[in-house]
Short mmCIF file of C-alpha atoms and ligand atoms in Angstrom, two decimals:
data_model
loop_
_atom_site.label_atom_id
_atom_site.label_comp_id
_atom_site.label_asym_id
_atom_site.label_seq_id
_atom_site.Cartn_x
_atom_site.Cartn_y
_atom_site.Cartn_z
CA MET A 5 0.00 0.00 0.00
CA GLU A 6 1.48 3.28 -1.12
CA ARG A 7 1.22 6.44 0.92
CA GLU A 8 0.82 9.83 -0.70
CA THR A 9 2.49 13.08 0.17
CA ALA A 10 0.07 15.78 1.25
CA TRP A 11 1.90 18.37 -0.87
CA LYS A 12 0.35 16.85 -4.03
CA LYS A 13 -3.21 17.77 -3.13
CA TYR A 14 -2.72 21.41 -2.14
CA SER A 15 -4.20 24.23 -4.19
CA ALA A 16 -2.68 27.72 -4.04
CA THR A 17 -5.20 28.61 -1.32
CA ASP A 18 -4.27 25.48 0.64
CA LEU A 19 -0.59 26.38 0.39
CA ASP A 20 -1.35 29.82 1.80
CA ALA A 21 -3.10 28.15 4.73
CA VAL A 22 -0.20 25.71 5.24
CA ASN A 23 2.28 28.57 5.35
CA ALA A 24 0.13 30.82 7.52
CA LEU A 25 -0.20 28.08 10.13
CA ALA A 26 3.55 27.44 10.01
CA GLU A 27 4.25 31.12 10.65
CA ASP A 28 2.01 31.14 13.74
CA TYR A 29 3.50 27.87 14.90
CA LYS A 30 7.11 29.08 14.56
CA ALA A 31 6.25 32.20 16.54
CA PHE A 32 4.64 30.07 19.25
CA ILE A 33 7.58 27.71 19.76
CA THR A 34 10.09 30.55 19.57
CA GLU A 35 8.19 32.46 22.25
CA ASN A 36 7.29 29.47 24.43
CA LYS A 37 10.17 27.15 25.31
CA THR A 38 9.09 25.90 28.74
CA GLU A 39 5.95 24.19 30.03
CA ARG A 40 5.13 27.28 32.10
CA GLU A 41 5.38 29.54 29.06
CA CYS A 42 3.25 27.19 26.96
CA CYS A 43 0.64 26.97 29.73
CA GLU A 44 0.49 30.74 30.09
CA ALA A 45 0.17 31.22 26.33
CA ALA A 46 -2.61 28.63 26.23
CA VAL A 47 -4.49 30.43 29.02
CA GLU A 48 -4.23 33.69 27.10
CA ALA A 49 -5.46 32.10 23.87
CA ALA A 50 -8.30 30.33 25.69
CA ARG A 51 -9.49 33.53 27.35
CA ALA A 52 -9.38 35.34 24.02
CA ALA A 53 -11.61 32.59 22.59
CA GLY A 54 -14.18 33.06 25.35
CA TYR A 55 -13.07 30.45 27.87
CA VAL A 56 -13.52 31.22 31.57
CA ALA A 57 -11.46 29.90 34.47
CA LEU A 58 -13.07 26.84 36.02
CA GLU A 59 -12.27 28.12 39.51
CA ASP A 60 -14.24 31.29 38.77
CA ALA A 61 -17.18 29.24 37.50
CA ILE A 62 -17.04 27.11 40.67
CA ALA A 63 -16.85 30.17 42.91
CA ALA A 64 -19.81 31.73 41.13
CA GLY A 65 -21.71 28.45 41.01
CA THR A 66 -22.20 28.91 37.28
CA ALA A 67 -24.32 26.18 35.74
CA LEU A 68 -22.61 24.92 32.60
CA SER A 69 -24.57 23.85 29.56
CA ALA A 70 -23.90 23.11 25.90
CA GLY A 71 -21.49 25.63 24.43
CA ALA A 72 -19.94 26.56 27.80
CA LYS A 73 -16.17 26.88 27.68
CA VAL A 74 -13.95 26.52 30.76
CA TYR A 75 -10.27 25.94 31.41
CA ALA A 76 -8.26 24.85 34.43
CA THR A 77 -4.54 24.81 35.08
CA SER A 78 -2.32 22.75 37.36
CA HIS A 79 0.55 24.62 39.02
CA ASP A 80 0.91 26.77 35.90
CA LYS A 81 2.41 23.81 34.02
CA ALA A 82 -0.59 21.91 32.68
CA ILE A 83 -3.89 23.08 31.27
CA MET A 84 -7.22 21.53 30.33
CA LEU A 85 -9.80 23.19 28.12
CA VAL A 86 -13.37 21.94 28.00
CA GLN A 87 -16.11 22.99 25.58
CA LEU A 88 -19.40 21.35 26.46
CA GLY A 89 -21.36 19.58 23.77
CA ALA A 90 -25.11 18.98 23.54
CA LEU A 91 -24.87 15.38 24.78
CA PRO A 92 -24.36 14.73 28.50
CA LEU A 93 -20.73 14.24 29.47
CA GLU A 94 -21.66 10.83 30.79
CA MET A 95 -21.79 9.76 27.14
CA GLY A 96 -18.14 10.64 26.70
CA ALA A 97 -15.94 13.41 25.36
CA ASN A 98 -13.53 13.72 22.45
CA ILE A 99 -10.14 14.45 23.96
CA LEU A 100 -6.85 15.71 22.56
CA GLY A 101 -3.88 15.25 24.89
CA ALA A 102 -0.37 16.51 24.25
CA HIS A 103 2.64 17.37 26.37
CA ILE A 104 4.36 20.73 26.73
CA ASP A 105 7.60 19.69 28.45
CA SER A 106 10.65 19.03 26.28
CA PRO A 107 14.14 17.63 26.84
CA ARG A 108 16.53 20.25 28.20
CA LEU A 109 19.09 21.00 30.90
CA ASP A 110 17.72 22.06 34.30
CA VAL A 111 19.84 24.32 36.50
CA LYS A 112 20.61 22.53 39.78
CA GLN A 113 19.45 23.93 43.11
CA ASN A 114 22.93 24.88 44.21
CA PRO A 115 24.36 25.59 40.79
CA LEU A 116 26.78 28.49 40.94
CA TYR A 117 30.50 27.95 41.20
CA GLU A 118 33.72 29.45 40.04
CA LYS A 119 36.55 27.54 38.43
CA ASP A 120 39.65 28.71 36.59
CA GLY A 121 38.29 32.23 36.44
CA PHE A 122 34.89 31.30 35.06
CA THR A 123 31.44 31.38 36.59
CA LEU A 124 29.56 28.18 35.82
CA LEU A 125 26.08 26.84 36.46
CA ASP A 126 25.73 23.16 37.23
CA THR A 127 22.84 21.37 35.50
CA HIS A 128 20.95 18.09 35.56
CA TYR A 129 19.58 17.05 32.20
CA TYR A 130 15.83 16.43 31.80
CA GLY A 131 14.44 13.77 29.50
CA GLY A 132 16.21 11.51 27.04
CA ILE A 133 18.97 13.50 25.42
CA LYS A 134 22.12 12.66 23.54
CA LYS A 135 24.39 14.71 25.78
CA TYR A 136 26.97 15.42 23.10
CA GLN A 137 24.36 17.41 21.15
CA TRP A 138 24.11 20.09 23.84
CA VAL A 139 27.70 21.33 23.76
CA SER A 140 29.00 24.35 21.84
CA ILE A 141 25.62 25.75 20.85
CA PRO A 142 24.09 29.03 22.11
CA LEU A 143 21.76 28.39 25.02
CA ALA A 144 19.09 30.49 26.70
CA LEU A 145 18.00 30.47 30.33
CA ARG A 146 14.28 30.54 31.03
CA GLY A 147 12.18 29.97 34.07
CA VAL A 148 11.30 31.33 37.47
CA VAL A 149 12.94 32.09 40.78
CA ALA A 150 10.51 31.84 43.69
CA LYS A 151 11.65 33.96 46.60
CA LYS A 152 10.96 33.46 50.30
CA ASP A 153 8.75 36.54 50.39
CA GLY A 154 6.36 34.87 47.96
CA THR A 155 7.35 36.81 44.85
CA VAL A 156 8.16 34.87 41.72
CA VAL A 157 10.78 36.41 39.45
CA ARG A 158 10.63 35.45 35.80
CA VAL A 159 13.87 34.90 34.00
CA SER A 160 14.37 34.87 30.25
CA ILE A 161 17.86 35.48 28.95
CA GLY A 162 19.16 34.50 25.55
CA ASP A 163 16.33 35.06 23.12
CA GLY A 164 16.01 38.84 23.06
CA PRO A 165 17.76 40.61 20.15
CA ASP A 166 20.50 42.04 22.40
CA ASP A 167 20.57 39.25 24.98
CA PRO A 168 23.74 37.39 25.84
CA VAL A 169 23.58 33.59 25.59
CA PHE A 170 25.24 30.72 27.44
CA CYS A 171 26.94 27.52 26.35
CA VAL A 172 28.44 24.22 27.41
CA THR A 173 31.99 24.01 26.16
CA ASP A 174 33.53 21.07 24.29
CA LEU A 175 37.08 19.88 24.00
CA LEU A 176 39.18 20.99 21.04
CA PRO A 177 39.94 18.11 18.61
CA HIS A 178 43.66 18.70 19.08
CA LEU A 179 43.34 17.41 22.64
CA GLY A 180 40.31 15.20 22.11
CA ALA A 181 41.93 11.93 21.00
CA LYS A 182 40.98 10.08 24.19
CA GLN A 183 37.52 11.61 24.31
CA MET A 184 36.79 10.48 20.75
CA GLU A 185 37.52 6.86 21.69
CA LYS A 186 34.68 6.87 24.23
CA LYS A 187 31.27 5.51 23.36
CA GLY A 188 28.59 8.03 22.42
CA SER A 189 26.82 8.03 25.77
CA GLU A 190 30.07 8.93 27.53
CA VAL A 191 31.69 11.41 25.15
CA ILE A 192 30.04 14.14 27.20
CA GLU A 193 29.09 13.06 30.71
CA GLY A 194 26.09 14.33 32.62
CA GLU A 195 28.11 16.18 35.23
CA ASP A 196 30.07 17.94 32.50
CA LEU A 197 26.98 19.71 31.14
CA ASP A 198 27.80 22.89 33.02
CA ILE A 199 26.85 26.26 31.66
CA LEU A 200 29.52 28.86 31.03
CA ALA A 201 28.11 32.03 32.58
CA GLY A 202 30.84 34.60 33.18
CA ASN A 203 34.51 35.52 33.18
CA GLN A 204 34.69 39.10 34.45
CA ARG A 205 35.50 39.69 38.10
CA THR A 206 34.60 42.33 40.62
CA ALA A 207 36.94 45.32 40.64
CA ALA A 208 39.95 44.79 42.94
CA ALA A 209 38.78 47.59 45.23
CA GLU A 210 35.63 45.64 46.03
CA ASP A 211 37.61 42.65 47.34
CA ALA A 212 37.99 42.33 51.07
CA GLY A 213 41.76 41.80 50.72
CA GLY A 214 42.16 44.32 47.94
CA ASP A 215 45.38 43.00 46.35
CA ALA A 216 44.82 41.35 43.00
CA LYS A 217 47.41 38.66 42.20
CA GLY A 218 45.68 36.83 39.35
CA ALA A 219 42.75 34.48 39.20
CA ASN A 220 43.93 32.03 41.84
CA SER A 221 45.10 34.28 44.62
CA ALA A 222 43.35 33.88 47.97
CA SER A 223 41.88 37.37 48.03
CA ASP A 224 40.42 36.83 44.59
CA LYS A 225 38.59 33.72 45.66
CA ASP A 226 35.24 33.63 43.89
CA ALA A 227 35.53 37.20 42.61
CA VAL A 228 34.16 36.10 39.25
CA LYS A 229 31.23 34.33 40.87
CA ALA A 230 30.72 37.40 43.05
CA PHE A 231 30.49 39.56 39.96
CA ALA A 232 27.78 37.29 38.50
CA LEU A 233 25.89 37.45 41.78
CA THR A 234 26.08 41.23 41.80
CA LEU A 235 24.51 41.29 38.35
CA LEU A 236 21.77 38.89 39.40
CA GLU A 237 21.05 41.03 42.45
CA GLU A 238 20.92 44.22 40.38
CA ARG A 239 18.86 42.92 37.49
CA TYR A 240 16.61 40.33 39.09
CA ASP A 241 16.83 41.08 42.81
CA ILE A 242 17.84 37.48 43.51
CA ASN A 243 20.68 36.15 45.63
CA GLU A 244 22.57 32.86 45.62
CA GLU A 245 20.19 31.19 48.07
CA ASP A 246 17.22 31.98 45.84
CA PHE A 247 18.48 29.35 43.37
CA LEU A 248 17.28 26.82 45.95
CA SER A 249 13.71 27.59 44.98
CA ALA A 250 14.15 28.24 41.29
CA GLU A 251 13.16 26.39 38.15
CA LEU A 252 15.55 27.52 35.46
CA GLU A 253 15.63 25.64 32.20
CA VAL A 254 18.53 25.80 29.79
CA VAL A 255 17.18 25.57 26.26
CA PRO A 256 18.60 26.23 22.78
CA ALA A 257 18.73 29.97 22.07
CA GLY A 258 17.25 31.27 18.84
CA ALA A 259 14.12 31.19 16.77
CA ALA A 260 12.39 28.37 14.94
CA ARG A 261 13.06 28.77 11.21
CA ASP A 262 12.10 27.53 7.78
CA LEU A 263 14.24 24.69 6.54
CA GLY A 264 15.13 23.87 2.93
CA PHE A 265 15.25 25.68 -0.43
CA ASP A 266 11.49 25.18 -0.61
CA ARG A 267 10.86 26.25 3.01
CA SER A 268 8.78 23.10 3.37
CA MET A 269 10.04 22.23 6.83
CA VAL A 270 10.49 23.82 10.23
CA ILE A 271 13.60 23.50 12.37
CA GLY A 272 13.10 24.46 15.98
CA TYR A 273 13.51 23.49 19.60
CA GLY A 274 10.90 21.50 21.55
CA GLN A 275 8.76 20.36 18.63
CA ASP A 276 8.33 17.14 20.63
CA ASP A 277 5.65 17.75 21.62
CA ARG A 278 4.76 21.39 21.09
CA VAL A 279 3.98 20.68 17.45
CA CYS A 280 1.10 18.50 18.64
CA ALA A 281 0.29 20.72 21.65
CA TYR A 282 0.01 23.81 19.47
CA THR A 283 -2.09 22.14 16.77
CA SER A 284 -4.30 20.50 19.42
CA LEU A 285 -4.87 23.84 21.12
CA ARG A 286 -5.60 25.49 17.77
CA ALA A 287 -8.06 22.76 16.87
CA GLN A 288 -9.87 23.11 20.20
CA LEU A 289 -10.06 26.90 19.91
CA ALA A 290 -11.13 26.79 16.26
CA LEU A 291 -14.37 25.19 17.44
CA ALA A 292 -15.09 27.86 20.04
CA ASN A 293 -18.17 29.06 18.20
CA ALA A 294 -19.30 25.70 16.84
CA SER A 295 -22.13 23.76 18.45
CA LEU A 296 -20.74 20.35 19.28
CA LYS A 297 -22.55 17.12 19.95
CA ARG A 298 -19.87 15.60 22.15
CA THR A 299 -17.85 17.64 24.60
CA ALA A 300 -14.43 18.65 23.26
CA ILE A 301 -11.43 18.59 25.57
CA CYS A 302 -7.82 19.57 25.04
CA ILE A 303 -5.34 18.74 27.78
CA LEU A 304 -1.70 19.84 27.68
CA VAL A 305 0.45 18.20 30.33
CA ASP A 306 3.94 18.39 31.76
CA LYS A 307 6.53 15.71 32.68
CA GLU A 308 5.88 13.31 29.79
CA GLU A 309 9.57 13.20 29.04
CA ILE A 310 10.31 11.78 32.50
CA GLY A 311 7.41 9.35 32.76
CA SER A 312 4.31 11.57 33.16
CA VAL A 313 4.92 11.70 36.91
CA GLY A 314 4.22 14.43 39.45
CA ALA A 315 1.33 16.79 40.10
CA THR A 316 1.46 18.21 36.58
CA GLY A 317 2.03 14.97 34.65
CA MET A 318 -0.69 12.84 33.03
CA GLU A 319 -0.45 10.32 35.89
CA SER A 320 -1.77 12.97 38.29
CA ALA A 321 -5.47 13.33 39.12
CA PHE A 322 -5.65 16.72 37.38
CA PHE A 323 -7.56 15.35 34.41
CA GLU A 324 -10.10 13.37 36.46
CA ASN A 325 -10.54 16.11 39.05
CA THR A 326 -11.13 18.77 36.43
CA LEU A 327 -13.61 16.59 34.58
CA ALA A 328 -15.44 15.88 37.87
CA GLU A 329 -15.69 19.61 38.62
CA VAL A 330 -17.02 20.36 35.14
CA MET A 331 -19.57 17.55 35.40
CA ALA A 332 -20.75 18.86 38.76
CA LEU A 333 -21.35 22.31 37.27
CA ALA A 334 -23.11 20.67 34.33
CA GLY A 335 -25.52 18.92 36.69
CA GLU A 336 -23.87 15.53 36.27
CA GLU A 337 -22.34 15.15 39.70
CA GLY A 338 -21.33 11.79 41.07
CA HIS A 339 -18.57 9.21 41.05
CA LEU A 340 -20.40 6.76 38.81
CA ARG A 341 -21.20 9.34 36.18
CA LEU A 342 -17.57 10.43 36.12
CA ARG A 343 -16.45 6.83 35.60
CA ARG A 344 -18.96 6.43 32.78
CA ALA A 345 -17.79 9.65 31.13
CA LEU A 346 -14.19 8.48 31.27
CA LYS A 347 -14.99 5.09 29.82
CA ALA A 348 -17.15 6.49 27.02
CA SER A 349 -14.54 9.03 25.93
CA ARG A 350 -12.25 8.85 22.94
CA MET A 351 -8.77 10.27 22.94
CA LEU A 352 -5.96 11.12 20.59
CA SER A 353 -2.72 11.07 22.47
CA SER A 354 -1.22 13.79 20.33
CA ASP A 355 2.48 13.08 20.30
CA VAL A 356 5.21 13.07 17.73
CA SER A 357 6.48 10.02 15.90
CA ALA A 358 9.86 9.26 14.37
CA GLY A 359 10.04 10.28 10.73
CA VAL A 360 12.09 8.20 8.30
CA ASP A 361 15.54 9.75 8.08
CA PRO A 362 17.45 8.97 4.87
CA ALA A 363 20.68 9.05 6.84
CA TYR A 364 19.47 6.31 9.19
CA GLY A 365 17.24 4.13 7.04
CA SER A 366 18.32 0.89 8.70
CA VAL A 367 16.29 1.52 11.89
CA PHE A 368 13.03 1.90 9.96
CA GLU A 369 10.80 -0.68 8.30
CA PRO A 370 9.74 1.21 5.16
CA LYS A 371 6.11 0.04 4.93
CA ASN A 372 5.34 0.84 8.55
CA SER A 373 7.20 4.07 9.17
CA ALA A 374 6.19 7.72 9.11
CA TYR A 375 7.38 9.98 6.30
CA LEU A 376 7.63 13.75 6.50
CA GLY A 377 5.01 15.36 4.30
CA CYS A 378 2.68 12.35 4.35
CA GLY A 379 0.39 13.75 7.00
CA LEU A 380 -0.87 12.98 10.49
CA VAL A 381 0.64 9.77 11.87
CA PHE A 382 -1.34 7.18 13.80
CA ASN A 383 0.68 4.80 15.94
CA LYS A 384 -1.71 1.96 16.79
CA TYR A 385 0.89 0.87 19.29
CA THR A 386 4.27 2.07 20.52
CA GLY A 387 6.36 0.26 23.14
CA ALA A 388 9.55 -1.77 22.96
CA ARG A 389 10.40 -5.40 22.10
CA GLY A 390 7.09 -7.34 22.05
CA LYS A 391 5.10 -4.06 22.25
CA SER A 392 6.01 -3.86 25.94
CA GLY A 393 4.55 -0.78 27.60
CA SER A 394 2.34 0.09 24.65
CA ASN A 395 -1.28 1.12 24.47
CA ASP A 396 -2.52 -0.97 21.58
CA ALA A 397 -5.60 0.78 20.20
CA ARG A 398 -8.38 -1.59 19.13
CA ALA A 399 -9.08 -2.13 15.44
CA GLU A 400 -12.63 -0.77 15.72
CA TYR A 401 -11.31 2.54 17.01
CA VAL A 402 -8.74 2.75 14.21
CA ALA A 403 -11.58 2.13 11.73
CA HIS A 404 -13.58 4.98 13.31
CA LEU A 405 -10.61 7.30 12.88
CA ARG A 406 -10.04 6.25 9.27
CA ARG A 407 -13.64 7.20 8.58
CA VAL A 408 -13.32 10.57 10.34
CA MET A 409 -10.05 11.45 8.58
CA ASP A 410 -11.25 10.37 5.13
CA GLU A 411 -14.49 12.33 5.48
CA ALA A 412 -12.50 15.46 6.33
CA ASN A 413 -9.97 14.76 3.55
CA VAL A 414 -7.11 14.68 6.06
CA THR A 415 -3.91 13.08 4.79
CA PHE A 416 -2.80 10.53 7.35
CA GLN A 417 -0.40 7.62 7.62
CA THR A 418 0.12 4.74 10.03
CA ALA A 419 3.46 3.84 11.51
CA GLU A 420 5.48 2.15 14.21
CA LEU A 421 8.34 3.81 16.00
CA GLY A 422 11.10 2.13 14.00
CA ARG A 423 11.86 -1.51 13.19
CA VAL A 424 10.88 -4.32 15.53
CA ASP A 425 13.53 -4.55 18.27
CA ALA A 426 15.31 -1.41 17.08
CA GLY A 427 14.25 0.39 20.26
CA GLY A 428 10.93 1.94 21.15
CA GLY A 429 9.24 4.55 23.25
CA GLY A 430 6.08 5.53 25.04
CA THR A 431 3.62 8.38 25.40
CA ILE A 432 0.76 9.34 27.71
CA ALA A 433 -1.64 7.06 25.79
CA TYR A 434 -1.67 4.14 28.24
CA ILE A 435 -2.63 6.36 31.18
CA PRO A 436 -6.16 7.51 30.19
CA ALA A 437 -6.66 4.10 28.52
CA ARG A 438 -6.85 2.68 32.05
CA PHE A 439 -10.31 4.22 32.35
CA GLY A 440 -11.44 2.02 29.49
CA MET A 441 -11.56 4.78 26.91
CA ASP A 442 -10.28 4.36 23.37
CA VAL A 443 -6.89 6.01 22.98
CA ILE A 444 -4.43 6.09 20.10
CA ASP A 445 -1.20 7.93 19.48
CA SER A 446 -1.39 10.42 16.67
CA GLY A 447 0.93 13.23 15.77
CA VAL A 448 3.51 14.78 13.54
CA PRO A 449 6.62 12.92 12.32
CA VAL A 450 9.91 14.46 13.46
CA LEU A 451 13.55 14.17 12.39
CA SER A 452 16.32 14.52 14.98
CA MET A 453 13.79 14.00 17.80
CA HIS A 454 15.03 15.11 21.24
CA SER A 455 17.93 17.00 19.70
CA PRO A 456 18.25 20.76 20.29
CA TRP A 457 16.90 21.45 16.79
CA GLU A 458 14.15 19.10 15.68
CA VAL A 459 12.71 19.03 12.15
CA THR A 460 9.07 18.77 11.03
CA SER A 461 7.15 19.26 7.78
CA LYS A 462 4.73 22.16 7.37
CA ALA A 463 2.33 19.85 5.54
CA ASP A 464 2.16 17.50 8.53
CA ILE A 465 1.56 20.38 10.93
CA TYR A 466 -1.34 21.48 8.74
CA GLU A 467 -2.80 18.00 8.39
CA ALA A 468 -2.45 17.44 12.15
CA GLU A 469 -4.49 20.52 12.97
CA ARG A 470 -7.16 19.55 10.45
CA GLY A 471 -7.20 15.99 11.71
CA TYR A 472 -7.52 17.08 15.34
CA GLU A 473 -10.37 19.40 14.46
CA ALA A 474 -12.20 16.65 12.58
CA PHE A 475 -11.69 14.30 15.53
CA LEU A 476 -13.12 16.77 18.05
CA GLN A 477 -16.20 17.28 15.90
CA ALA A 478 -16.87 13.60 15.20
MN1 MN B 24 6.58 13.32 23.03
MN1 MN B 25 9.84 12.85 23.71
#
């Protein structure tokens, strides 16, 4: 069975729409590089589309009926949007779920130190990265510092036009003979992913001892680190201890860009899984004024890259709790009704899939792999070895989705994540499937997944949004 590229079917008007979406998408992922930033942007977009905060609706005791639109967040890192349909929720919702965390380097709690005249920040990597990819590229620092007095200082350095950036250094090849003999996972070790953050020192007069005798003299001890701390105090009103209660993420600096002579692709950071999160959010908001039969839900969660754990991950009760609150306001209160709603729901676990890479063809089985440009990918199952850890969607559900996609003229493809026994991976799909609902992985194919600069096709982004919209309306 051949698969067709979506590019073939586009009219000039379609191409305009493909490119317009890509422009918005590039702006979104350039602007929003952390889960907090994505959550905040989603709140803003939801409010603009007429959504109200669930907590406000609860406080006001607002009765929700068909057409009502509410959103809830979890610790500013996960968000759920609900637009009520005409049917009772007990009969199930159509749900899009994506994740807004991406692999990165997290600044440690006690990160600052000085060595050989440099200020450095110690990090602990987050998610599955190839560590060697994170050296010698410009990096930005984004996140928050929560102070003891309750204020939360936002930090974003490295993406403004005049901002400085940071980097992790690498060894020059002239002295790298021994390093190059190491295996890939050890070429750069986790503890060596430290961020270069300064080299200037405080003026000699500011030292307690006063006599400058070069970088290693006793009186100069930590003068470079002291200089960095002075700057942090001046610009952000934070001191060294405040790092204890900070969440600072080190991410690639720079904007998402067009890739290729034909500008058919996007290269950018964090496309796993913001390409699916953004298109899911867009699809949900596109229906804001539509009257739906089934309730439409879009949930964007954190912590997928480390196992969906924690209060903001899919394993948390955020999803169930929010649904229970909405049902109560819709006059469908009760444990049993909630369980029925969960079981009767359908979900697309909107997550990226591995696209066939011509440079690494041997890890793909050509008939059952995703190709860039061939549309929205459905992974009936993921997992490793004998499908271990996978959510294997049932055939009847796949048939339903084929019907929905064909009726909406969405270009889609089916795939596995690579050859049998080549490796594997997982998503959030198996978690909501526990409730008995139908869930399948569906998303955009990506090249260089989990690298600082991932690659997607504009056609797939477009087909994903259209497919998600069709799914919500089905
Ligand atoms: Mn993912
Ligand atoms: Mn991932």
